[in-house]
CSV table of C-alpha atoms in Angstrom, one decimal:
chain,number,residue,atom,x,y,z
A,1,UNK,CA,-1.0,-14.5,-14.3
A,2,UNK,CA,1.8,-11.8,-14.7
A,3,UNK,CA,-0.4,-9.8,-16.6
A,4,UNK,CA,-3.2,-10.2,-14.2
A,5,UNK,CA,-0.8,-8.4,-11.7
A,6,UNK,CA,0.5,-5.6,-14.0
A,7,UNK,CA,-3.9,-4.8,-14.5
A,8,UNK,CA,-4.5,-5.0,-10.5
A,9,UNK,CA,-1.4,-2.6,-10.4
A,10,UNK,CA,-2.9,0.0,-12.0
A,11,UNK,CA,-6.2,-0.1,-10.1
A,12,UNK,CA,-4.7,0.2,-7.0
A,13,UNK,CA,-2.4,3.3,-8.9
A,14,UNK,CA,-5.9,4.5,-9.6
A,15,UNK,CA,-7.3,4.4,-6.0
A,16,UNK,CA,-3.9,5.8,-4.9
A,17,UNK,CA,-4.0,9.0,-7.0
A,18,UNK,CA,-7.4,8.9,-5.9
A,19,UNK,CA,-6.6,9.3,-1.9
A,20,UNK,CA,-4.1,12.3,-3.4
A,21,UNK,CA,-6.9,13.9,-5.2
A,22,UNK,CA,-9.1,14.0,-1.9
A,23,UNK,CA,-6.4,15.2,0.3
A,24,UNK,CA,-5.2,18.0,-1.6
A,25,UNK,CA,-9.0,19.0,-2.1
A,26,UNK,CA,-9.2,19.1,1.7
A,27,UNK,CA,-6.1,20.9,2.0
A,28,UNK,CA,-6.9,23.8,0.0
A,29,UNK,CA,-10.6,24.2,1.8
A,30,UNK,CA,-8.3,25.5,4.4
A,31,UNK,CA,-9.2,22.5,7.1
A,32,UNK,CA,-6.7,19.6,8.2
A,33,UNK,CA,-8.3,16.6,8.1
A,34,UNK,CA,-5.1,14.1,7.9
A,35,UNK,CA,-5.9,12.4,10.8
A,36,UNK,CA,-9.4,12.1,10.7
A,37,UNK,CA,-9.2,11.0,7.1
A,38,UNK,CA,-7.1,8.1,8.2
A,39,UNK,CA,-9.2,7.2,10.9
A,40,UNK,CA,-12.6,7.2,9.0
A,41,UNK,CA,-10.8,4.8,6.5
A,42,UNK,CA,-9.4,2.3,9.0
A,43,UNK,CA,-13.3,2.5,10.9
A,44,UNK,CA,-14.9,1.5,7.0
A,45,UNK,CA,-12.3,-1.5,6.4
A,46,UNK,CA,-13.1,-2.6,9.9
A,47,UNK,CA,-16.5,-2.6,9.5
A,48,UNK,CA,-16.8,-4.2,6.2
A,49,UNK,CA,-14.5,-6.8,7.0
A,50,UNK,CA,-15.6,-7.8,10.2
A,51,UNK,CA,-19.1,-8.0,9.3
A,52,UNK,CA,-17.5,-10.2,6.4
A,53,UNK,CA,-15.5,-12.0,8.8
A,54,UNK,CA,-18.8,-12.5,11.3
A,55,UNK,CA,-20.8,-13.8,8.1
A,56,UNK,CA,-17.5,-16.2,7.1
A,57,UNK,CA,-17.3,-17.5,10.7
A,58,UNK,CA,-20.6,-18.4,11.5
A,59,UNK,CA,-21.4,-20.0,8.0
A,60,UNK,CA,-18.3,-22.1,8.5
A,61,UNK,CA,-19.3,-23.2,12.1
A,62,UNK,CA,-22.1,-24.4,10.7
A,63,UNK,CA,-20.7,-26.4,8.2
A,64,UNK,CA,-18.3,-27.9,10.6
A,65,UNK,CA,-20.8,-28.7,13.1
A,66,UNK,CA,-22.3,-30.3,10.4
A,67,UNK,CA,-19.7,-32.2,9.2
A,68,UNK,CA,-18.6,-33.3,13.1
A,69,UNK,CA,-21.8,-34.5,13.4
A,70,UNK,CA,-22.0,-36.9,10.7
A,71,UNK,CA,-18.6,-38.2,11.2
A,72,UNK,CA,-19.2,-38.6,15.0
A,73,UNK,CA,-15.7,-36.7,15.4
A,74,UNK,CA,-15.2,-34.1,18.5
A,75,UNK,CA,-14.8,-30.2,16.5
A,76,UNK,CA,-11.2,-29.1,16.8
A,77,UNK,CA,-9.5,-25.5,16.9
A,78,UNK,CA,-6.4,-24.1,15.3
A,79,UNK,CA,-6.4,-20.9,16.7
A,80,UNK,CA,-3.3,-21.6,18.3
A,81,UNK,CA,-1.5,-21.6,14.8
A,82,UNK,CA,-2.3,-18.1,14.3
A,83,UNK,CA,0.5,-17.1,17.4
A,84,UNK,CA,3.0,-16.5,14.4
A,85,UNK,CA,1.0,-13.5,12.8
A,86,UNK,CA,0.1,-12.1,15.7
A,87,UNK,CA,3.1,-9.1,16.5
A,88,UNK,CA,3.4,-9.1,12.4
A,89,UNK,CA,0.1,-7.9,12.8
A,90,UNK,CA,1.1,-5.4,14.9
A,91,UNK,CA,3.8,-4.4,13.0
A,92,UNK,CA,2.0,-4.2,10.0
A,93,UNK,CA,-0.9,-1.7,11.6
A,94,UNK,CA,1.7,0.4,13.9
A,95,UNK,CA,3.9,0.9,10.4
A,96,UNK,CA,0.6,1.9,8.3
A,97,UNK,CA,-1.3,3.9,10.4
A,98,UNK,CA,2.2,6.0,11.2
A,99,UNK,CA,2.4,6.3,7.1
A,100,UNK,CA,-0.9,7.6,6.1
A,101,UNK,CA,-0.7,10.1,8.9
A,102,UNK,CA,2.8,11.3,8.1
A,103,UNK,CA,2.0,11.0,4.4
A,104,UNK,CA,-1.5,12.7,4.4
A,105,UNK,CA,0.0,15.2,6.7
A,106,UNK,CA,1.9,16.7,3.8
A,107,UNK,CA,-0.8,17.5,2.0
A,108,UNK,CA,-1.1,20.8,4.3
A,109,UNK,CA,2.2,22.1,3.1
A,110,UNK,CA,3.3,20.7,0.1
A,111,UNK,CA,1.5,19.6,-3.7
A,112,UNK,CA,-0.3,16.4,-5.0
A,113,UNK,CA,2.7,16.1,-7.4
A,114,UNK,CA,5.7,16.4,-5.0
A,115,UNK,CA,4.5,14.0,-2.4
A,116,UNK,CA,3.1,11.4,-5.4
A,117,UNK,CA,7.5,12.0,-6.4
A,118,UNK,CA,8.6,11.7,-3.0
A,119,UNK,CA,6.4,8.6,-2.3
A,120,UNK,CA,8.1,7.0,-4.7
A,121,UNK,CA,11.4,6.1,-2.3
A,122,UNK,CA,9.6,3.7,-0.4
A,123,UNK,CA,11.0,1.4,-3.9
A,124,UNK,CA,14.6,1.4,-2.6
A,125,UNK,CA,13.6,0.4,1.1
A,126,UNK,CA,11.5,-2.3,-0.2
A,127,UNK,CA,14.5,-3.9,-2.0
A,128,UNK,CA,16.8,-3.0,0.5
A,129,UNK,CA,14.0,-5.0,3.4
A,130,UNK,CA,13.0,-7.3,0.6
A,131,UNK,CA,15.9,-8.6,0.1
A,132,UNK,CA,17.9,-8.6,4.1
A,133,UNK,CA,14.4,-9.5,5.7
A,134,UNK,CA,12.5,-11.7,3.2
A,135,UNK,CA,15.7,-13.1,1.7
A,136,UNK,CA,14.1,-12.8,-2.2
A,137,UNK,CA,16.9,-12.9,-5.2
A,138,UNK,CA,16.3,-10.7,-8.6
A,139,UNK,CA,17.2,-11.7,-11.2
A,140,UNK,CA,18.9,-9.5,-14.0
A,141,UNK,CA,15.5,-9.2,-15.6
A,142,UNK,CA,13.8,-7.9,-12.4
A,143,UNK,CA,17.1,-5.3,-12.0
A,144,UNK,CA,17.0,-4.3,-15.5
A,145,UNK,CA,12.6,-3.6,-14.8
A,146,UNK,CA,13.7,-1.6,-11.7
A,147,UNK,CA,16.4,0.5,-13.6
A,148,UNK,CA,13.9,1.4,-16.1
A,149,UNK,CA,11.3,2.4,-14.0
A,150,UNK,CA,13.6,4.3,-11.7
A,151,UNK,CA,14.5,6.3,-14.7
A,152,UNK,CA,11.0,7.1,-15.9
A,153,UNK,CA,10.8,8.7,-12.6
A,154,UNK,CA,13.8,10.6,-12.7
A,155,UNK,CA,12.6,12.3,-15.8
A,156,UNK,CA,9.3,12.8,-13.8
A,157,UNK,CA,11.3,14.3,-11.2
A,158,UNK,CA,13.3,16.1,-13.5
A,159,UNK,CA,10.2,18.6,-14.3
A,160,UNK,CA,10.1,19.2,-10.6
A,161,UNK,CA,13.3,20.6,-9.8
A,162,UNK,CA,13.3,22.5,-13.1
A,163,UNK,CA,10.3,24.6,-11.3
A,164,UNK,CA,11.6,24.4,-7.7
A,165,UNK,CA,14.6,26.6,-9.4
A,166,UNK,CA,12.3,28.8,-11.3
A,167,UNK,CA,10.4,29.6,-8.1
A,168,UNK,CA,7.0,28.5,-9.8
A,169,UNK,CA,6.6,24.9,-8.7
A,170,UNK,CA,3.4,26.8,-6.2
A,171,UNK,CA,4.5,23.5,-3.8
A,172,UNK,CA,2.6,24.8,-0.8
A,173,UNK,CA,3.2,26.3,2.8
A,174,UNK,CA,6.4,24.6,3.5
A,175,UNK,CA,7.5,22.2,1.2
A,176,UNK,CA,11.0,20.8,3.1
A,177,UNK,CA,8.6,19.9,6.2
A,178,UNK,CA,6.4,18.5,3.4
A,179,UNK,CA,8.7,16.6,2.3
A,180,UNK,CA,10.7,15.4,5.7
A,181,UNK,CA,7.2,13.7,6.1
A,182,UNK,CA,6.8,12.3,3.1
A,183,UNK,CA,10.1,10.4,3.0
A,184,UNK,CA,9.6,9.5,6.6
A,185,UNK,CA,6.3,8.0,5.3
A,186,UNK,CA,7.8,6.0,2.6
A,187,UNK,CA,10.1,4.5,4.8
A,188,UNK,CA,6.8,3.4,7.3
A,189,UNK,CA,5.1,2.3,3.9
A,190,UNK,CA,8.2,0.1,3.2
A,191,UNK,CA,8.1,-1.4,6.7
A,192,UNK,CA,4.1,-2.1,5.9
A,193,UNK,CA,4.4,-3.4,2.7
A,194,UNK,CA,7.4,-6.1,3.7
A,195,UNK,CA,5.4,-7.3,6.5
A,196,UNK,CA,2.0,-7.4,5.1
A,197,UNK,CA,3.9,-9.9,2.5
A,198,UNK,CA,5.5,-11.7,4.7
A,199,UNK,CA,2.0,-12.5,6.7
A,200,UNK,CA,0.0,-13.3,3.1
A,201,UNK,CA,2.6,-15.4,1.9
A,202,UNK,CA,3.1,-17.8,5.1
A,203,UNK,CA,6.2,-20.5,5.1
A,204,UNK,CA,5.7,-24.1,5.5
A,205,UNK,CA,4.1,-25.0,8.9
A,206,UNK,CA,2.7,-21.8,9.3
A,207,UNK,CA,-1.2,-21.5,8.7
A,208,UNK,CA,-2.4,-19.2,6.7
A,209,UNK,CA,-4.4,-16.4,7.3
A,210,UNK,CA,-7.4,-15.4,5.1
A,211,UNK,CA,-7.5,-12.0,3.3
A,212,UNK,CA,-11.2,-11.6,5.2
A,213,UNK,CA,-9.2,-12.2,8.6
A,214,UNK,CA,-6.5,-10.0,8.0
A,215,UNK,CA,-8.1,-7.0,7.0
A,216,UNK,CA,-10.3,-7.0,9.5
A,217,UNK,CA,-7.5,-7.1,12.0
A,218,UNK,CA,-5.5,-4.6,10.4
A,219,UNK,CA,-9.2,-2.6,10.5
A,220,UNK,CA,-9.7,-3.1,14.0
A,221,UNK,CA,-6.2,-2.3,15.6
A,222,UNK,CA,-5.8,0.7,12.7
A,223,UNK,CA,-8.6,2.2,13.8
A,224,UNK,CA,-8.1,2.0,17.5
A,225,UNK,CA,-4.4,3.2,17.0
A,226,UNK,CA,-5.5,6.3,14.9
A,227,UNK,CA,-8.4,6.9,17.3
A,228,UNK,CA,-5.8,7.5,20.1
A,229,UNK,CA,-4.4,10.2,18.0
A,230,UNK,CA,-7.5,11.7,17.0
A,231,UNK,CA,-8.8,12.6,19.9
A,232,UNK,CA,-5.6,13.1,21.8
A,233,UNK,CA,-5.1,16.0,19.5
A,234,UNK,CA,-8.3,17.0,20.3
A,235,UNK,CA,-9.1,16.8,15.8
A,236,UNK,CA,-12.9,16.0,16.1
A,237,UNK,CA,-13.4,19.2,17.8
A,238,UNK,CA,-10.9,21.5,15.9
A,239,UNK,CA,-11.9,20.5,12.4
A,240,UNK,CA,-14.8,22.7,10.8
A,241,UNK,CA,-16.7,20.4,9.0
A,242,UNK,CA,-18.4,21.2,5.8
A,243,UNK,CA,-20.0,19.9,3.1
A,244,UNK,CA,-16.8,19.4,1.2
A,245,UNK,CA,-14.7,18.3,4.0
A,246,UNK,CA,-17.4,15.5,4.1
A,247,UNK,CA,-16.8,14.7,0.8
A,248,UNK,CA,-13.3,14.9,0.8
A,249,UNK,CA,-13.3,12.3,4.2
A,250,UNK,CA,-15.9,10.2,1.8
A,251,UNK,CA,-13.5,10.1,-1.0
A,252,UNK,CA,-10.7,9.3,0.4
A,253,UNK,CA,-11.9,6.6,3.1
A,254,UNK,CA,-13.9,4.5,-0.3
A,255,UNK,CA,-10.3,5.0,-2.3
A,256,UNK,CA,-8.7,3.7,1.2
A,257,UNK,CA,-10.6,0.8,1.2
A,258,UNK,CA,-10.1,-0.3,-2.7
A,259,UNK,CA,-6.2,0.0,-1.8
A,260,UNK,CA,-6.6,-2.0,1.1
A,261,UNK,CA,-9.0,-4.8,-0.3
A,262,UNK,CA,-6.9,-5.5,-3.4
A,263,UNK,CA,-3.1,-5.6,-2.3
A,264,UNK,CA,-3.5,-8.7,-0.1
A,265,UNK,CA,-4.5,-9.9,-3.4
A,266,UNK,CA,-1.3,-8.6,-5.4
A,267,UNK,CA,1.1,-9.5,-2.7
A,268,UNK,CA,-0.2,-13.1,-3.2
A,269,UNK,CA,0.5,-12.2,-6.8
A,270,UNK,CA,3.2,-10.5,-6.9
A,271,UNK,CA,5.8,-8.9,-4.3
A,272,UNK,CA,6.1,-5.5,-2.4
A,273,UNK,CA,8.6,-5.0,-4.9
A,274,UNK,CA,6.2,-5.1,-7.9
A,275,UNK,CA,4.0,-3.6,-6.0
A,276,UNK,CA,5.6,0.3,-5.4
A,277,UNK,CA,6.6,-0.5,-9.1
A,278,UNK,CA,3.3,-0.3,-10.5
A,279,UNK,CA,2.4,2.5,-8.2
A,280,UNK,CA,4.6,4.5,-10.0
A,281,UNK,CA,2.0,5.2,-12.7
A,282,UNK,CA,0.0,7.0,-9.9
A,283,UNK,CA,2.8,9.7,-10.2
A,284,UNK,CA,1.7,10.8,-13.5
A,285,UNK,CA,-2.1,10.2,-12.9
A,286,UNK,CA,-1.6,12.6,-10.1
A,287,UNK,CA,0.0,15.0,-12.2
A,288,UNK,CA,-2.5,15.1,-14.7
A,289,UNK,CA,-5.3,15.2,-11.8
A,290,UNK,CA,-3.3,18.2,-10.6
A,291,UNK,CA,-3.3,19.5,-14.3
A,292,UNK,CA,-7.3,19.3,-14.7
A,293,UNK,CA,-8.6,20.5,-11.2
A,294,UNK,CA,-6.3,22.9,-10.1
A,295,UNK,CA,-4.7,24.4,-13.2
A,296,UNK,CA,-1.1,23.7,-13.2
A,297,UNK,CA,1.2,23.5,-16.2
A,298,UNK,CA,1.9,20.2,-17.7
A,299,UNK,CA,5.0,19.3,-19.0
A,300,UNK,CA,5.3,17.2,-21.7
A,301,UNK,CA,8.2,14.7,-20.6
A,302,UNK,CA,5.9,13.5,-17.8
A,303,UNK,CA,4.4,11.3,-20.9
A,304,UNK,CA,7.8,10.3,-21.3
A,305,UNK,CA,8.4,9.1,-18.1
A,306,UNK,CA,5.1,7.1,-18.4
A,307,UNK,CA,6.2,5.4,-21.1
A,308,UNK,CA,9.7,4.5,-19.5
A,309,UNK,CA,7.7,3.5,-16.1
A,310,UNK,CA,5.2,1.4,-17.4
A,311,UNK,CA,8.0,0.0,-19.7
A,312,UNK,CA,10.1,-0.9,-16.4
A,313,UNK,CA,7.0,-2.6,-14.7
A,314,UNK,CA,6.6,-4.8,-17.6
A,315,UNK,CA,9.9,-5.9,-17.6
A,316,UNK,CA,9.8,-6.5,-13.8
A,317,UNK,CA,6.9,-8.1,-14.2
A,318,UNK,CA,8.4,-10.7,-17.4
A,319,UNK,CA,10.0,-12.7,-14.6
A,320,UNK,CA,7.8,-15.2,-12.3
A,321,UNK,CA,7.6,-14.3,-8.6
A,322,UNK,CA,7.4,-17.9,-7.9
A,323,UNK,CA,11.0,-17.8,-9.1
A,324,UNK,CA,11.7,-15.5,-7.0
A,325,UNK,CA,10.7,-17.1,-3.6
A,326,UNK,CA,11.5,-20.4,-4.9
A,327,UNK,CA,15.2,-19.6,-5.2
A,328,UNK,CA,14.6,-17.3,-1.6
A,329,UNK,CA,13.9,-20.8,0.7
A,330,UNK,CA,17.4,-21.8,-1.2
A,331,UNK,CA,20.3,-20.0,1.1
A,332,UNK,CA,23.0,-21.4,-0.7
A,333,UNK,CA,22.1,-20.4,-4.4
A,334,UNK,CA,24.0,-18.1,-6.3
A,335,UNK,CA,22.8,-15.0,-7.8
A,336,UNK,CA,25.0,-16.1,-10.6
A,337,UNK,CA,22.8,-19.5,-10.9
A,338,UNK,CA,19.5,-17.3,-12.0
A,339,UNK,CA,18.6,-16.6,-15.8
């Protein structure tokens, strides 16, 4: 199972450098398409999962009318049950929509590579949420993973600042706004990631919602919260479509809704923790994207740092999560009480 989560890591790292890859296109056609990129994906999740959830619902009514029928029993409804989830819901889409805006907004002034480094400090307000918020202990084995992946990404990292102080890193328009919104969206991503495990990992009493149900609700309210924006600034009217910006809004809405279809999944899995962990790897898939289509210089350390990332993930990854949040319900266990 551990393993099964290390492999659905690196599909969503895929998808992720995938999103990168479209943005940056769009970027350098000249056209800002943040916003509407964000919307488009939130208006395809909604409507594959509500069509999903509409083909879910009324098959299962008709079972349970079935089954009410034979047993002579009165149907019953637990909607009421689902009042817990509700503001995490909101939570969740308010947090999320905020960070692909802020995140894809980057794109127009700094590079792929930067923001895929920059991205990476929504790890440190995971743990820190994580661990105040969810109440989940690591272990020396899930410490010792994080270490090691933090420093595969310092020597990532390390290739960046060597060119910022050359002058040749190329890292857009205004890389320090770039990058105020980048961090800014790490911290929103941290917020999303904490509550979306929090809703697919329900406590006792609580009932659980379906993966169907909540992307369609995180579909419906993101795309009504990043409509607002869209045409508040006016951005269906301003942006010049073309053939690429069509492809690039394409691109990254089908990436969007790969990422958003399998990390219900690996939250069930896994953790948030884990999660921005494997997403690491995306770092140097987006370097190497960077590398092929638009020509920069690749530095040979940012194999290096793969190594030491994917390294750290599977020593994160050695350790059960069950044994995580089995020790988590425990408040008066000891950290020193954990292998």
């Amino acid at each position: 199972m551990r393993w099964v989560v290390v492999f659905l890591g690196q599909i969503l790292s895929f998808a992720i450098t995938g999103t990168g890859i479209s943005s940056e296109f769009a970027a350098r056609s000249g056209v800002d398409t943040s916003v509407i990129q964000v919307f488009f994906s939130y208006l395809l999740i909604s409507l594959v999962y509500l069509i999903w959830f509409i083909f879910e619902f009324r098959k299962d009514n008709d079972v349970k009318s079935e089954a009410h029928h034979l047993l002579k029993t009165p149907p019953t409804t637990n909607s009421s049950n689902y009042r817990w989830v509700f503001w995490l819901l909101i939570l969740n889409s308010i947090s999320d929509v905020a960070a692909n805006i802020l995140v894809v907004k980057a794109y127009q002034f700094t590079s792929i590579s930067q923001i895929m480094l920059l991205d990476c400090f929504t790890i440190p307000f995971v743990v820190m949420i994580s661990r105040c918020w969810l109440q989940e202990l690591y272990t020396h084995t899930h410490i010792l993973g994080m270490c090691l992946a933090m420093v595969g990404l310092a020597i990532l990292v390390s290739d960046d600042v060597k060119k910022v102080i050359d002058g040749s890193d190329g890292s857009g328009s205004d890389p320090f706004k770039g990058d105020v919104l980048c961090l800014c969206g790490s911290l929103c991503y941290a917020i999303s990631n904490c509550v979306e495990q929090r809703i697919m990992t329900p406590k006792d009493g609580e009932t659980p919602i379906t993966r169907v149900k909540f992307l369609a609700a995180i579909g419906s309210i993101g795309t009504i919260l990043s409509s607002i924006v869209v045409f508040s600034m006016g951005e269906m009217k301003t942006t010049g479509w073309t053939p690429t910006t069509a492809v690039c809004v394409a691109a990254f809405s089908i990436c969007m809704l790969g990422v958003y279809s399998f990390v219900p999944i690996y939250l069930q899995l896994g953790s948030a923790t884990s999660l921005n962990l494997s997403l690491l790897t995306s770092d140097v898939y987006a370097v190497v994207a960077d590398t092929v289509l638009f020509h920069k210089q690749l530095d040979k350390r940012y194999f290096g740092g793969f190594v030491v990332i994917v390294l750290g993930i599977l020593t994160f990854n050695y350790q059960s999560f069950a044994r995580i949040r089995a020790c988590s319900t425990q408040p008066h266990v000891h950290k020193e009480t954990l292998p």
